[in-house]
Amino acid sequence: MFVFRRRNRKSSANLVGKLKQNIGPGERVVEQINKANQTKIGTNDSEGKFRNTMRQAPVGITILRGPDFFVEMANDTYLSVVNRTEEEFVNKPLFESLPEVRPSIEQILQDVLRTGVAFNGNEFGVRIKRFGKTEQCYFNFVYQPLFEESGDISGIIVVATEVTQQVLAKHRLERSENQFRTLVAESPFAKAVLKGPDFVISIANETMLKNIWRRELSDVVGKRLFDVFPEIEQQSFAGTLNDVFQSGLLYRANEAPLLLGGPDGVREYYLDFQFAPIFETDDVISGIMVSANDVTDKVRLRKEISEAAERLSLATDGTQLATWDLNLQTREIIYSARLAAIFGFDDAAVLTHQDMRDLIHPEDRVSVVEKAFQIALETGNYYYEARIIHRDESIHWIRTHGKILYDEHRKPLRMLGTMMDITDRKEDELALKTSEDKYRTLADQLESQVQLRTKELTAANSELVKTNMELAQFAYVASHDLQEPLRKIQTFATRILETEVNNISERGQDYFRRMQAASTRMQQLIVDLLAFSRANAVEKHFEETDLNVVLENVKEQLGDMIQQNNATITSEPLPVCNVIVYQFEQLFTNLIANAIKFTKRDVNPFIHIRTGRILGAEIAVNESDPQESYQYISFTDNGIGFEPQFKDRIFQVFQRLHNRSAYEGTGIGLAICKKIIDNHKGMIDAVGNPDVGSTFTIYLPISNVME
């Protein structure tokens, strides 16, 4: 029989707390122990009840007595864990039944007996022989000393639960993560792992670091992607990363352009890439795995091939030459319509490379054509003259020129060439010579025309650059040099009126006030002209934008004007469109401000915004495409309206329908709206009725609207 010392209730309570934290299912047993400590078990009956409770506990419990750790009792759960029967385990020294655990726990047990301080084990590893073999097992346990009434320590109570499977699972997870990192590091493709919504670089393999990022690992790891590569934030990759992190959807793209800075400057890449979300065990997205394959050389090679084909087509246009492009790997051939005609077919006929070879005269197939092909593989130049047989059995002569294009490893990829029917020359050398001179002259003329046109385009481009520079200079002057004198005029006029008012006649004061008003109007005119010039800017950055957000921003900016005029603005839900954001904010601002400004007296402005889709055939605007669908957004007000015959005039610069004294403005606002809609390949229309109101409707091609 054993008891807990009354003066150790506090330590027993601490044991209870620890057991609750570490053992879980043993809470009831711990409560029983606590009760035993508090009530001081004093009878055989109470001790029997207590032991019966421990025996049925869902956690392993055993009591060890004396320095030999004699097993006084062990419940069924503990016996099951160590795979021993009660006869094999109870009433015997612990290490006689479990000798294999002695090296791991003997010293701990001795320390508990010696010091009286409980020991807590968390994921403690021991090797136990059970179920016919020795296993590495892990336990959460508490070794609590047992005190007699005299204060002596007589034994130890052990409360334990096995956590082997949890620990092994954690080890497997750690090994899996290490394998994952190894896989990333050794992948032949460029790979990196970005963590969290800030896209912190966690892993990057050698291919990514050396071939694309051109950085050392120490330069990037632990840093935000956009801090290391700020130029990416201005490209489509940034939005795509955010979309993948928010949606959890895999994203792939091929031959995507990317400008990336490095120690050797900015480079342009073309990448086949994949953004894959990384999920934690609770399905929360923790990062993104970036996989990329640099296909820059392939894209540039294809562009070179395309440009070469275009130049060849341009050089042969108007002549009797046919052009062809042969894939040396697949033997697929692309050719101009003239080639089919040379072989005696209609221009629209579809011929394979083998079909053409079969039409070569049998005597010329090997000795001429095949021989020329073998020479071309060595020299890169393909040339032959051979006979072909038309379907009507007539014999014709052809001449073929070609050139082989190679990859970076000098492997033949494609052959580009021309073909010409030279039957007449073979029949009559003189006629052939004349024909050759004619074709040569035509080719020279064509080349001269191309050079002349190129020169004209170069001159036109230079003029355009010059015009853009002048426009930029104008914008600078308008925003700085022209406004500065106006500000001084306004400042000096104000000072004179404030300080010299008693020395100036009423007429003089009126002149000064008019001068202030005129300078203010001119300043507003300059500001509006500057806005109009910016609407013509060449650089147009389109973004996928929620127009409801744009509308709310505009309403906030016009808050004072809306409140002062007691205006009401209602709107249907607006679509998400691909637009130039700052220009659409300007567009909404001008339309709403006009609707509030041109209001009848004693009438509160009311503006209703509608949206929907409409066919081009139903739009009463000349520029609409009857086959196209459009997204419309209309702004209807209850203002002063206008005469229908002025609907086109109001979109012109400096055009006003009312006196400046009645309604302020420069007459540029709607012209800016028209220019903004032009930049978006759309249309704007206006319908008005005097003293009833106006409706301004913008139409955007459906391709600008996100589904």
PDB file of C-alpha atoms in Angstrom, residues 379-535:
ATOM      1  CA  THR A 379      27.858  22.796 -97.740  1.00  0.00           C
ATOM      2  CA  GLY A 380      24.504  24.254 -96.657  1.00  0.00           C
ATOM      3  CA  ASN A 381      23.620  25.225-100.263  1.00  0.00           C
ATOM      4  CA  TYR A 382      21.059  23.332-102.352  1.00  0.00           C
ATOM      5  CA  TYR A 383      20.927  23.639-106.141  1.00  0.00           C
ATOM      6  CA  TYR A 384      19.850  21.504-109.082  1.00  0.00           C
ATOM      7  CA  GLU A 385      18.153  21.571-112.462  1.00  0.00           C
ATOM      8  CA  ALA A 386      16.004  18.540-113.228  1.00  0.00           C
ATOM      9  CA  ARG A 387      13.075  17.296-115.256  1.00  0.00           C
ATOM     10  CA  ILE A 388       9.573  16.674-113.896  1.00  0.00           C
ATOM     11  CA  ILE A 389       6.656  14.813-115.472  1.00  0.00           C
ATOM     12  CA  HIS A 390       3.204  16.420-115.418  1.00  0.00           C
ATOM     13  CA  ARG A 391       0.005  14.389-115.221  1.00  0.00           C
ATOM     14  CA  ASP A 392      -0.440  14.796-119.008  1.00  0.00           C
ATOM     15  CA  GLU A 393       2.978  13.099-119.473  1.00  0.00           C
ATOM     16  CA  SER A 394       4.579  16.341-120.687  1.00  0.00           C
ATOM     17  CA  ILE A 395       8.188  17.010-119.643  1.00  0.00           C
ATOM     18  CA  HIS A 396       9.147  20.242-117.895  1.00  0.00           C
ATOM     19  CA  TRP A 397      12.362  21.584-116.440  1.00  0.00           C
ATOM     20  CA  ILE A 398      12.709  23.052-112.940  1.00  0.00           C
ATOM     21  CA  ARG A 399      15.504  24.859-111.178  1.00  0.00           C
ATOM     22  CA  THR A 400      15.722  24.777-107.386  1.00  0.00           C
ATOM     23  CA  HIS A 401      17.768  26.930-105.021  1.00  0.00           C
ATOM     24  CA  GLY A 402      17.839  26.327-101.279  1.00  0.00           C
ATOM     25  CA  LYS A 403      19.739  27.034 -98.069  1.00  0.00           C
ATOM     26  CA  ILE A 404      19.916  24.993 -94.860  1.00  0.00           C
ATOM     27  CA  LEU A 405      19.332  26.554 -91.421  1.00  0.00           C
ATOM     28  CA  TYR A 406      21.086  24.970 -88.423  1.00  0.00           C
ATOM     29  CA  ASP A 407      20.592  24.986 -84.658  1.00  0.00           C
ATOM     30  CA  GLU A 408      23.296  26.007 -82.178  1.00  0.00           C
ATOM     31  CA  HIS A 409      24.826  22.521 -82.393  1.00  0.00           C
ATOM     32  CA  ARG A 410      25.142  22.717 -86.172  1.00  0.00           C
ATOM     33  CA  LYS A 411      22.294  20.252 -86.600  1.00  0.00           C
ATOM     34  CA  PRO A 412      20.264  20.824 -89.842  1.00  0.00           C
ATOM     35  CA  LEU A 413      16.744  21.935 -88.986  1.00  0.00           C
ATOM     36  CA  ARG A 414      15.112  23.464 -92.047  1.00  0.00           C
ATOM     37  CA  MET A 415      15.774  24.222 -95.668  1.00  0.00           C
ATOM     38  CA  LEU A 416      14.376  27.353 -97.325  1.00  0.00           C
ATOM     39  CA  GLY A 417      14.373  27.725-101.065  1.00  0.00           C
ATOM     40  CA  THR A 418      12.806  28.718-104.354  1.00  0.00           C
ATOM     41  CA  MET A 419      11.736  26.761-107.417  1.00  0.00           C
ATOM     42  CA  MET A 420      11.253  27.934-110.964  1.00  0.00           C
ATOM     43  CA  ASP A 421       9.972  26.413-114.185  1.00  0.00           C
ATOM     44  CA  ILE A 422      12.834  26.768-116.707  1.00  0.00           C
ATOM     45  CA  THR A 423      11.311  24.717-119.527  1.00  0.00           C
ATOM     46  CA  ASP A 424      11.496  27.572-122.024  1.00  0.00           C
ATOM     47  CA  ARG A 425      15.157  28.134-121.327  1.00  0.00           C
ATOM     48  CA  LYS A 426      15.975  24.525-121.913  1.00  0.00           C
ATOM     49  CA  GLU A 427      14.050  24.547-125.166  1.00  0.00           C
ATOM     50  CA  ASP A 428      15.556  27.791-126.287  1.00  0.00           C
ATOM     51  CA  GLU A 429      18.720  29.106-124.628  1.00  0.00           C
ATOM     52  CA  LEU A 430      18.166  32.536-126.067  1.00  0.00           C
ATOM     53  CA  ALA A 431      14.639  32.755-124.720  1.00  0.00           C
ATOM     54  CA  LEU A 432      15.933  31.544-121.390  1.00  0.00           C
ATOM     55  CA  LYS A 433      18.630  34.232-121.307  1.00  0.00           C
ATOM     56  CA  THR A 434      16.068  36.914-122.087  1.00  0.00           C
ATOM     57  CA  SER A 435      13.780  35.545-119.435  1.00  0.00           C
ATOM     58  CA  GLU A 436      16.587  35.468-116.873  1.00  0.00           C
ATOM     59  CA  ASP A 437      17.495  39.085-117.635  1.00  0.00           C
ATOM     60  CA  LYS A 438      13.849  40.024-117.241  1.00  0.00           C
ATOM     61  CA  TYR A 439      13.544  38.267-113.921  1.00  0.00           C
ATOM     62  CA  ARG A 440      16.833  39.716-112.725  1.00  0.00           C
ATOM     63  CA  THR A 441      15.699  43.204-113.666  1.00  0.00           C
ATOM     64  CA  LEU A 442      12.372  42.693-111.928  1.00  0.00           C
ATOM     65  CA  ALA A 443      14.159  41.450-108.851  1.00  0.00           C
ATOM     66  CA  ASP A 444      16.509  44.446-108.880  1.00  0.00           C
ATOM     67  CA  GLN A 445      13.574  46.812-109.313  1.00  0.00           C
ATOM     68  CA  LEU A 446      11.726  45.088-106.517  1.00  0.00           C
ATOM     69  CA  GLU A 447      14.765  45.375-104.276  1.00  0.00           C
ATOM     70  CA  SER A 448      15.118  49.051-105.198  1.00  0.00           C
ATOM     71  CA  GLN A 449      11.452  49.590-104.406  1.00  0.00           C
ATOM     72  CA  VAL A 450      11.895  47.833-101.113  1.00  0.00           C
ATOM     73  CA  GLN A 451      14.911  49.975-100.272  1.00  0.00           C
ATOM     74  CA  LEU A 452      13.037  53.130-101.304  1.00  0.00           C
ATOM     75  CA  ARG A 453      10.016  52.162 -99.231  1.00  0.00           C
ATOM     76  CA  THR A 454      12.272  51.297 -96.294  1.00  0.00           C
ATOM     77  CA  LYS A 455      13.891  54.701 -96.588  1.00  0.00           C
ATOM     78  CA  GLU A 456      10.469  56.378 -96.662  1.00  0.00           C
ATOM     79  CA  LEU A 457       9.330  54.398 -93.614  1.00  0.00           C
ATOM     80  CA  THR A 458      12.550  55.294 -91.791  1.00  0.00           C
ATOM     81  CA  ALA A 459      11.976  58.968 -92.554  1.00  0.00           C
ATOM     82  CA  ALA A 460       8.351  58.719 -91.459  1.00  0.00           C
ATOM     83  CA  ASN A 461       9.393  56.988 -88.256  1.00  0.00           C
ATOM     84  CA  SER A 462      11.981  59.692 -87.557  1.00  0.00           C
ATOM     85  CA  GLU A 463       9.316  62.324 -88.104  1.00  0.00           C
ATOM     86  CA  LEU A 464       7.018  60.490 -85.708  1.00  0.00           C
ATOM     87  CA  VAL A 465       9.779  60.378 -83.086  1.00  0.00           C
ATOM     88  CA  LYS A 466      10.360  64.079 -83.605  1.00  0.00           C
ATOM     89  CA  THR A 467       6.646  64.789 -83.239  1.00  0.00           C
ATOM     90  CA  ASN A 468       6.480  62.759 -80.035  1.00  0.00           C
ATOM     91  CA  MET A 469       9.475  64.668 -78.672  1.00  0.00           C
ATOM     92  CA  GLU A 470       7.773  67.951 -79.530  1.00  0.00           C
ATOM     93  CA  LEU A 471       4.615  66.742 -77.839  1.00  0.00           C
ATOM     94  CA  ALA A 472       6.576  65.804 -74.740  1.00  0.00           C
ATOM     95  CA  GLN A 473       8.274  69.214 -74.823  1.00  0.00           C
ATOM     96  CA  PHE A 474       4.881  70.876 -75.120  1.00  0.00           C
ATOM     97  CA  ALA A 475       3.584  68.894 -72.170  1.00  0.00           C
ATOM     98  CA  TYR A 476       6.594  69.995 -70.111  1.00  0.00           C
ATOM     99  CA  VAL A 477       6.161  73.633 -71.087  1.00  0.00           C
ATOM    100  CA  ALA A 478       2.431  73.444 -70.396  1.00  0.00           C
ATOM    101  CA  SER A 479       2.937  71.876 -67.004  1.00  0.00           C
ATOM    102  CA  HIS A 480       5.801  74.129 -65.887  1.00  0.00           C
ATOM    103  CA  ASP A 481       6.808  77.154 -67.976  1.00  0.00           C
ATOM    104  CA  LEU A 482       3.317  78.348 -68.990  1.00  0.00           C
ATOM    105  CA  GLN A 483       1.720  77.880 -65.600  1.00  0.00           C
ATOM    106  CA  GLU A 484       4.448  79.644 -63.629  1.00  0.00           C
ATOM    107  CA  PRO A 485       3.748  83.173 -65.054  1.00  0.00           C
ATOM    108  CA  LEU A 486       0.035  82.617 -64.487  1.00  0.00           C
ATOM    109  CA  ARG A 487       0.625  81.760 -60.853  1.00  0.00           C
ATOM    110  CA  LYS A 488       2.690  84.947 -60.452  1.00  0.00           C
ATOM    111  CA  ILE A 489      -0.065  87.021 -62.118  1.00  0.00           C
ATOM    112  CA  GLN A 490      -2.624  85.543 -59.739  1.00  0.00           C
ATOM    113  CA  THR A 491      -0.349  86.048 -56.714  1.00  0.00           C
ATOM    114  CA  PHE A 492       0.519  89.669 -57.507  1.00  0.00           C
ATOM    115  CA  ALA A 493      -3.083  90.548 -58.349  1.00  0.00           C
ATOM    116  CA  THR A 494      -4.222  89.085 -55.041  1.00  0.00           C
ATOM    117  CA  ARG A 495      -1.540  90.990 -53.120  1.00  0.00           C
ATOM    118  CA  ILE A 496      -2.459  94.277 -54.837  1.00  0.00           C
ATOM    119  CA  LEU A 497      -6.149  93.779 -54.040  1.00  0.00           C
ATOM    120  CA  GLU A 498      -5.292  92.946 -50.433  1.00  0.00           C
ATOM    121  CA  THR A 499      -2.700  95.671 -49.764  1.00  0.00           C
ATOM    122  CA  GLU A 500      -3.507  98.492 -52.240  1.00  0.00           C
ATOM    123  CA  VAL A 501      -7.289  98.250 -52.325  1.00  0.00           C
ATOM    124  CA  ASN A 502      -7.652 101.762 -50.863  1.00  0.00           C
ATOM    125  CA  ASN A 503      -5.384 103.231 -53.557  1.00  0.00           C
ATOM    126  CA  ILE A 504      -7.224 101.689 -56.515  1.00  0.00           C
ATOM    127  CA  SER A 505     -10.505 102.855 -57.975  1.00  0.00           C
ATOM    128  CA  GLU A 506     -13.542 100.604 -58.179  1.00  0.00           C
ATOM    129  CA  ARG A 507     -12.891 100.211 -61.902  1.00  0.00           C
ATOM    130  CA  GLY A 508      -9.260  99.298 -61.228  1.00  0.00           C
ATOM    131  CA  GLN A 509     -10.343  96.706 -58.684  1.00  0.00           C
ATOM    132  CA  ASP A 510     -12.810  95.285 -61.220  1.00  0.00           C
ATOM    133  CA  TYR A 511     -10.012  95.048 -63.801  1.00  0.00           C
ATOM    134  CA  PHE A 512      -7.825  93.168 -61.314  1.00  0.00           C
ATOM    135  CA  ARG A 513     -10.636  90.719 -60.514  1.00  0.00           C
ATOM    136  CA  ARG A 514     -11.210  90.145 -64.228  1.00  0.00           C
ATOM    137  CA  MET A 515      -7.483  89.625 -64.684  1.00  0.00           C
ATOM    138  CA  GLN A 516      -7.539  86.972 -61.916  1.00  0.00           C
ATOM    139  CA  ALA A 517     -10.517  85.220 -63.458  1.00  0.00           C
ATOM    140  CA  ALA A 518      -8.920  85.259 -66.916  1.00  0.00           C
ATOM    141  CA  SER A 519      -5.637  83.853 -65.614  1.00  0.00           C
ATOM    142  CA  THR A 520      -7.532  81.144 -63.703  1.00  0.00           C
ATOM    143  CA  ARG A 521      -9.411  80.163 -66.880  1.00  0.00           C
ATOM    144  CA  MET A 522      -6.157  80.073 -68.809  1.00  0.00           C
ATOM    145  CA  GLN A 523      -4.527  77.897 -66.160  1.00  0.00           C
ATOM    146  CA  GLN A 524      -7.474  75.483 -66.336  1.00  0.00           C
ATOM    147  CA  LEU A 525      -7.212  75.519 -70.128  1.00  0.00           C
ATOM    148  CA  ILE A 526      -3.514  74.574 -69.899  1.00  0.00           C
ATOM    149  CA  VAL A 527      -4.300  71.774 -67.448  1.00  0.00           C
ATOM    150  CA  ASP A 528      -7.021  70.417 -69.746  1.00  0.00           C
ATOM    151  CA  LEU A 529      -4.747  70.665 -72.798  1.00  0.00           C
ATOM    152  CA  LEU A 530      -2.080  68.760 -70.902  1.00  0.00           C
ATOM    153  CA  ALA A 531      -4.635  66.064 -70.025  1.00  0.00           C
ATOM    154  CA  PHE A 532      -5.682  65.893 -73.676  1.00  0.00           C
ATOM    155  CA  SER A 533      -2.062  65.484 -74.800  1.00  0.00           C
ATOM    156  CA  ARG A 534      -1.520  62.713 -72.258  1.00  0.00           C
ATOM    157  CA  ALA A 535      -4.541  60.901 -73.639  1.00  0.00           C
TER     158      ALA A 535
END
